Structure formats: structure tokens, C-alpha cells
Amino acid sequence: MRIRTTRFSSLFAGVALSAVGLGAVSGCGSQQEASSETKIQHQRIQRVADAWDGSAAATAWLDGFHPMSDVTQLPRGGLRSKADQQAYLDHSFVLKGKLPSTTPKDGQVTWGDGSTATRPLTGAHESYAALSDGARADGAPRLTVTGAQLGEMRVATNRGPAVVPAWLFSLQGYDAPLKQAAVIPSKLPESPIGQARDVPGYPLNGLVEMTAAQRSVTVIALSGTCDGGPAVDVFETRGSVVLASSVKEPAKSGNCTKQGKLQQVTVKLDRPVGDRVLLDAHTGRPVPYKPPHGPSPSWS
């Protein structure tokens, strides 16, 4: 089994986690020998790959529609002012216009190879509600929606880029619309293998980015405040890419606080992800895409 390790590349700014509910994140107690920990982790990686490759879960994953990028796209050229940017981050919208009251029951997802899938659609009002969380304090910046129409947008998915139906919201002061995917993602398949127990390292916190060529992925990994920072092992098979998060060096004994740090780790692959499933060795489940603003519709 050929497993490669990638070191962390950049700090995931502004994030710190309490160790409550995560176990001994700082790992200040006694540690197993590094070689023993590596062996245990590699065995787990192999078991996850073996469980998924050729499984019913892998078939269900491949047949489904699972977004792997943000399903909301800003108007072409982006938001023009800091006030508009803050309103978007705060989910602060106001509706001054009418939204379509009827929606087709289903829409078609179309991938680059010509394959398609029919999925149910959300209505314009439901899609708007996903953008806006309601009333805001007087004087707070807001984005004004003046209408919407059903169109299309391109998103990254578990099977590569796809064109999907989307609600195109007209914004006051903008020529181009804000797009929100109208397609309801497929239900996640049940994993053929349970979560790991007594395996060194921590579950990944999510997928941040996949390059256009799909030769690298950036994930969020957890480490303690006293260890050497996160490292991510990768094991590639024909049907899966298994990632396992650990730490470069065990925590040093001493005055360690039980806190964790989330950091971005970029993992380079031997070949593009393609339609292979990206798996977390610790959970035994697909690595969830983590949008910058809000939960992924596939995993929420």
C-alpha cells in the first residue's frame, strides 16, 4: 500500500475549537510509539478503501448529485461595496418585488460527458429564504432583491462539473444576477464501514477547494496546540481517494491547553479525482464540502 503524507500549508484564520466532545485534542498524555500509530492508521485507510470500492454505497454516490462547490454564485464581477459584502455575509436581504409562485417539479442536471439526472427543484421563495435569515436591525446594510427567474448555473459535483437549474435573483444596482442552485441534492448513501475507534488523528472538518484540474484538494484538518501541526495521508484507488488526518509530531508533555486548531491542508494527487469518492478515513464517509458561508446542502 502506497500512502503519501501532505503537510499543512496555511492557517485557517480565526478558528479555534474547544476540545470538549473531541477527546484529548491536545494529546498531552502518554502517546503510542509513532510507528505503531502509523501502522494502525494505514490499516484503517486500507479497510475504508476496501469497504467502499465496488460497494452499493459507491454506486449510489456515483449515481447521485452532490455539490462539491458553493451553490450560491455572486453577480459577475462580485459585490461592489463593503456594505454589500457585509450584507451578504450576514444573510441580510430585503425583497422588493415579486418572486415566481410556481416552479417545475423536477429539473435536469447535465454533466460534461452528456450524462444527466432528474432531480426535484426548490421554489423561488424557498431559495430566497435560504439566502436571507429575515429581519435586521435598522440601518444594517441589506441587499435588495427585485425579482427572480429560473435559469442555469455551473457547479462542481461528485461527478465533475455540471450545469444545473438555478434561480437567478435580480439585485438592485447590479446588471448580473445572484445565482442560487434550485436542485435538491441526493441523499448521502449509508457508509459500508463505521467510524474509526482508537485510531490516531482526527476527522477532517471539510473540503474547502478542489482545483479545476482535480489534481489537488484542500481540506480542513484539526490539530492540537502543542503538537507539530496537521498532516494528511492520502491513498488512491481506482474508485476512491482516502484521506486520513493526523499530526506531524506528538504533543510535548507539559502545560498544554485542551484546544484545537483548524488549518487548511492541500493534498496533491497522482491523478484527477474524477468520479472517485473522496473519503475521510476516520468517519468512513465522504468528505463534506464546506462552503465559506453556511452548511453544504448535501450534508446539512
XYZ file of C-alpha atoms in Angstrom:
300
model
C 0.000 0.000 0.000
C 1.431 3.343 -1.090
C 0.387 6.174 1.202
C 1.698 9.711 0.843
C 1.691 12.395 3.515
C 0.990 16.068 2.888
C 1.894 18.759 5.418
C -0.267 21.732 6.289
C 0.192 24.740 4.057
C -1.739 27.610 5.593
C -3.610 28.686 8.692
C -7.385 28.567 8.602
C -7.649 32.032 10.079
C -9.809 32.849 13.038
C -10.802 29.307 14.019
C -10.164 27.643 17.343
C -12.038 24.751 18.902
C -12.548 23.622 22.440
C -11.561 20.026 22.996
C -14.852 19.313 24.729
C -16.529 16.477 22.863
C -13.476 15.838 20.704
C -11.423 13.819 23.120
C -7.896 14.747 24.117
C -7.240 17.104 21.230
C -4.002 18.367 22.649
C -2.766 14.848 23.240
C -0.812 15.840 26.317
C -0.871 12.382 27.863
C 1.269 9.403 27.038
C 1.495 8.540 23.306
C 1.851 5.251 21.457
C 5.032 4.739 19.513
C 4.902 6.634 16.207
C 5.466 3.509 14.146
C 2.604 1.722 15.883
C 0.269 4.682 15.318
C 1.236 4.824 11.646
C 0.526 1.132 11.222
C -2.897 1.446 12.855
C -3.812 4.414 10.675
C -2.655 2.757 7.465
C -4.657 -0.350 8.283
C -7.713 1.834 8.752
C -7.122 3.592 5.420
C -6.949 0.230 3.663
C -10.142 -1.000 5.341
C -12.040 2.121 4.283
C -10.880 1.796 0.677
C -11.726 -1.921 0.587
C -15.182 -1.302 2.088
C -16.128 1.391 -0.440
C -14.573 0.148 -3.672
C -17.239 -1.741 -5.623
C -19.847 -1.285 -2.876
C -23.527 -0.383 -3.182
C -22.693 2.881 -1.395
C -20.127 3.766 -4.063
C -22.677 3.065 -6.806
C -25.293 5.208 -5.031
C -22.750 8.018 -4.604
C -21.813 7.924 -8.277
C -25.446 7.885 -9.389
C -26.341 10.845 -7.161
C -25.964 14.609 -7.361
C -23.736 16.003 -4.598
C -22.424 19.586 -4.903
C -18.716 19.958 -4.185
C -18.607 23.746 -4.559
C -20.738 26.658 -3.393
C -24.294 26.551 -4.764
C -24.564 30.347 -4.500
C -22.686 32.485 -7.017
C -22.300 36.244 -6.707
C -23.111 38.582 -9.612
C -20.450 38.706 -12.306
C -17.673 40.953 -11.038
C -18.618 40.356 -7.395
C -20.240 42.687 -4.880
C -19.173 46.306 -5.313
C -19.055 47.716 -1.808
C -18.065 46.667 1.689
C -21.652 47.283 2.786
C -22.977 44.852 0.163
C -20.318 42.303 1.083
C -21.263 42.556 4.753
C -24.962 42.221 3.928
C -24.224 39.025 2.005
C -22.132 37.607 4.852
C -24.930 38.459 7.291
C -27.622 36.915 5.051
C -29.267 40.339 5.105
C -31.653 40.664 2.139
C -34.885 42.534 1.567
C -37.458 41.593 -1.077
C -38.928 44.475 -3.105
C -40.616 42.729 -5.963
C -42.456 39.512 -6.793
C -40.941 36.054 -6.964
C -42.373 33.300 -9.187
C -45.132 31.420 -7.363
C -44.854 28.263 -9.459
C -41.869 26.007 -10.120
C -41.385 22.913 -12.282
C -41.437 19.827 -10.094
C -38.151 18.493 -11.474
C -35.086 19.728 -13.328
C -32.183 18.151 -15.144
C -28.555 18.010 -14.032
C -26.209 17.705 -17.030
C -22.586 16.654 -16.731
C -19.759 17.316 -19.163
C -19.880 13.800 -20.614
C -23.523 14.254 -21.574
C -24.958 12.131 -18.768
C -27.977 13.521 -16.939
C -30.025 13.074 -13.789
C -33.504 14.295 -12.931
C -33.809 15.929 -9.509
C -36.575 17.795 -7.659
C -36.366 21.598 -7.546
C -36.908 24.149 -4.799
C -39.201 27.085 -5.403
C -38.075 30.686 -5.682
C -39.462 31.562 -2.257
C -37.655 28.632 -0.587
C -34.450 29.536 -2.390
C -34.751 33.157 -1.283
C -35.329 32.007 2.306
C -32.018 30.122 2.134
C -30.280 33.399 1.269
C -31.981 35.611 3.838
C -32.458 34.992 7.546
C -35.170 37.603 7.992
C -35.316 40.964 9.742
C -32.232 43.017 10.503
C -31.603 45.958 12.792
C -32.479 49.369 11.415
C -29.581 50.828 9.478
C -27.875 47.479 8.841
C -26.698 47.029 5.230
C -29.001 44.971 3.024
C -29.087 43.608 -0.489
C -32.355 44.279 -2.293
C -33.883 41.505 -4.420
C -36.232 42.836 -7.093
C -37.235 39.585 -8.799
C -36.092 36.149 -9.972
C -36.300 33.808 -12.918
C -35.334 30.198 -13.441
C -32.077 29.753 -15.351
C -28.878 27.724 -15.099
C -25.517 27.734 -13.364
C -22.417 25.545 -13.308
C -21.302 23.785 -10.117
C -18.633 21.261 -9.196
C -20.106 17.912 -8.178
C -19.093 14.410 -7.140
C -19.001 13.552 -10.864
C -17.241 16.660 -12.115
C -18.667 19.984 -13.346
C -22.379 20.051 -14.099
C -24.939 22.536 -15.379
C -27.972 22.705 -13.082
C -31.212 24.695 -12.874
C -30.806 27.799 -10.712
C -32.771 30.782 -9.515
C -31.332 33.987 -10.921
C -32.109 36.743 -8.412
C -32.057 40.316 -9.675
C -30.294 42.661 -7.257
C -30.927 46.377 -7.111
C -27.927 48.207 -8.592
C -26.498 45.155 -10.392
C -26.755 44.176 -14.058
C -25.905 40.495 -13.460
C -27.938 38.223 -11.166
C -27.030 36.369 -7.993
C -27.438 32.660 -8.706
C -28.725 30.016 -6.314
C -28.917 26.356 -7.380
C -32.516 25.156 -7.409
C -31.672 21.442 -7.479
C -32.135 19.395 -4.313
C -29.038 17.202 -3.731
C -29.295 13.436 -3.485
C -29.404 11.770 -0.092
C -25.984 10.666 1.119
C -25.540 6.885 0.922
C -25.036 4.981 4.140
C -21.355 4.176 4.593
C -20.390 0.490 4.351
C -17.942 0.989 7.235
C -18.456 2.604 10.636
C -16.489 5.393 12.282
C -12.997 4.526 13.497
C -12.295 3.848 17.147
C -8.869 4.047 18.757
C -7.273 5.267 15.516
C -4.772 8.151 15.850
C -5.730 11.517 14.401
C -8.998 13.348 13.933
C -11.823 13.505 11.374
C -11.464 16.099 8.653
C -13.602 19.217 9.084
C -14.470 19.511 5.410
C -13.376 20.094 1.829
C -12.532 23.726 1.017
C -11.499 23.553 -2.620
C -10.780 21.214 -5.496
C -8.606 22.562 -8.306
C -10.081 22.824 -11.784
C -7.806 20.011 -12.948
C -8.763 17.998 -9.815
C -5.107 17.132 -9.174
C -5.211 18.555 -5.655
C -7.777 19.113 -2.917
C -7.687 21.461 0.066
C -9.250 20.198 3.280
C -9.598 21.498 6.843
C -7.688 19.406 9.384
C -7.612 19.532 13.158
C -4.553 19.506 15.398
C -3.746 20.401 18.989
C -1.988 23.480 20.292
C 1.074 21.539 21.451
C 1.693 19.082 18.617
C 3.570 19.571 15.351
C 0.562 20.575 13.254
C -1.637 18.541 10.929
C -0.556 16.099 8.259
C -2.862 14.308 5.830
C -2.130 10.884 4.383
C -3.664 10.040 1.009
C -4.324 6.623 -0.512
C -5.682 6.423 -4.055
C -7.527 3.509 -5.626
C -9.498 3.152 -8.843
C -12.745 4.040 -7.079
C -11.755 6.223 -4.129
C -9.357 8.740 -2.617
C -8.979 8.128 1.122
C -7.641 10.948 3.314
C -6.501 10.466 6.910
C -5.651 13.392 9.161
C -3.020 13.058 11.881
C -0.279 15.230 13.390
C 3.316 15.597 12.266
C 4.724 15.222 15.760
C 3.098 14.127 19.047
C 2.296 16.786 21.601
C 5.032 17.575 24.077
C 4.307 16.941 27.712
C 3.873 19.982 29.888
C 1.422 22.817 30.242
C -0.855 22.131 27.251
C -4.301 23.627 26.882
C -7.057 21.372 25.595
C -7.797 23.341 22.471
C -7.697 22.533 18.823
C -6.702 24.439 15.702
C -8.264 24.095 12.273
C -5.835 24.544 9.406
C -6.020 24.182 5.650
C -4.035 21.330 4.121
C -3.547 20.996 0.366
C -3.189 17.397 -0.785
C -1.673 16.612 -4.188
C -2.941 13.561 -6.059
C -1.403 11.211 -8.597
C -4.358 11.726 -10.941
C -7.572 13.782 -11.029
C -10.327 12.921 -8.573
C -12.764 12.414 -11.443
C -15.757 10.369 -10.324
C -13.894 8.741 -7.444
C -15.357 9.281 -3.991
C -13.284 11.434 -1.606
C -13.362 9.677 1.779
C -12.414 10.512 5.367
C -10.572 7.556 6.886
C -11.792 8.371 10.404
C -15.513 8.677 9.693
C -15.596 6.221 6.802
C -17.823 8.706 4.963
C -17.411 11.135 2.042
C -15.558 14.324 2.970
C -18.200 17.067 3.164
C -17.777 20.186 1.079
C -17.700 23.167 3.454
C -18.959 26.379 1.851
C -17.421 29.608 3.155
C -20.857 30.889 4.234
C -23.261 28.280 5.564
C -23.634 24.489 5.523
C -23.385 22.353 2.421
C -26.831 21.439 1.073
C -25.612 17.857 0.649
C -24.579 17.404 4.268
C -26.966 19.712 6.134
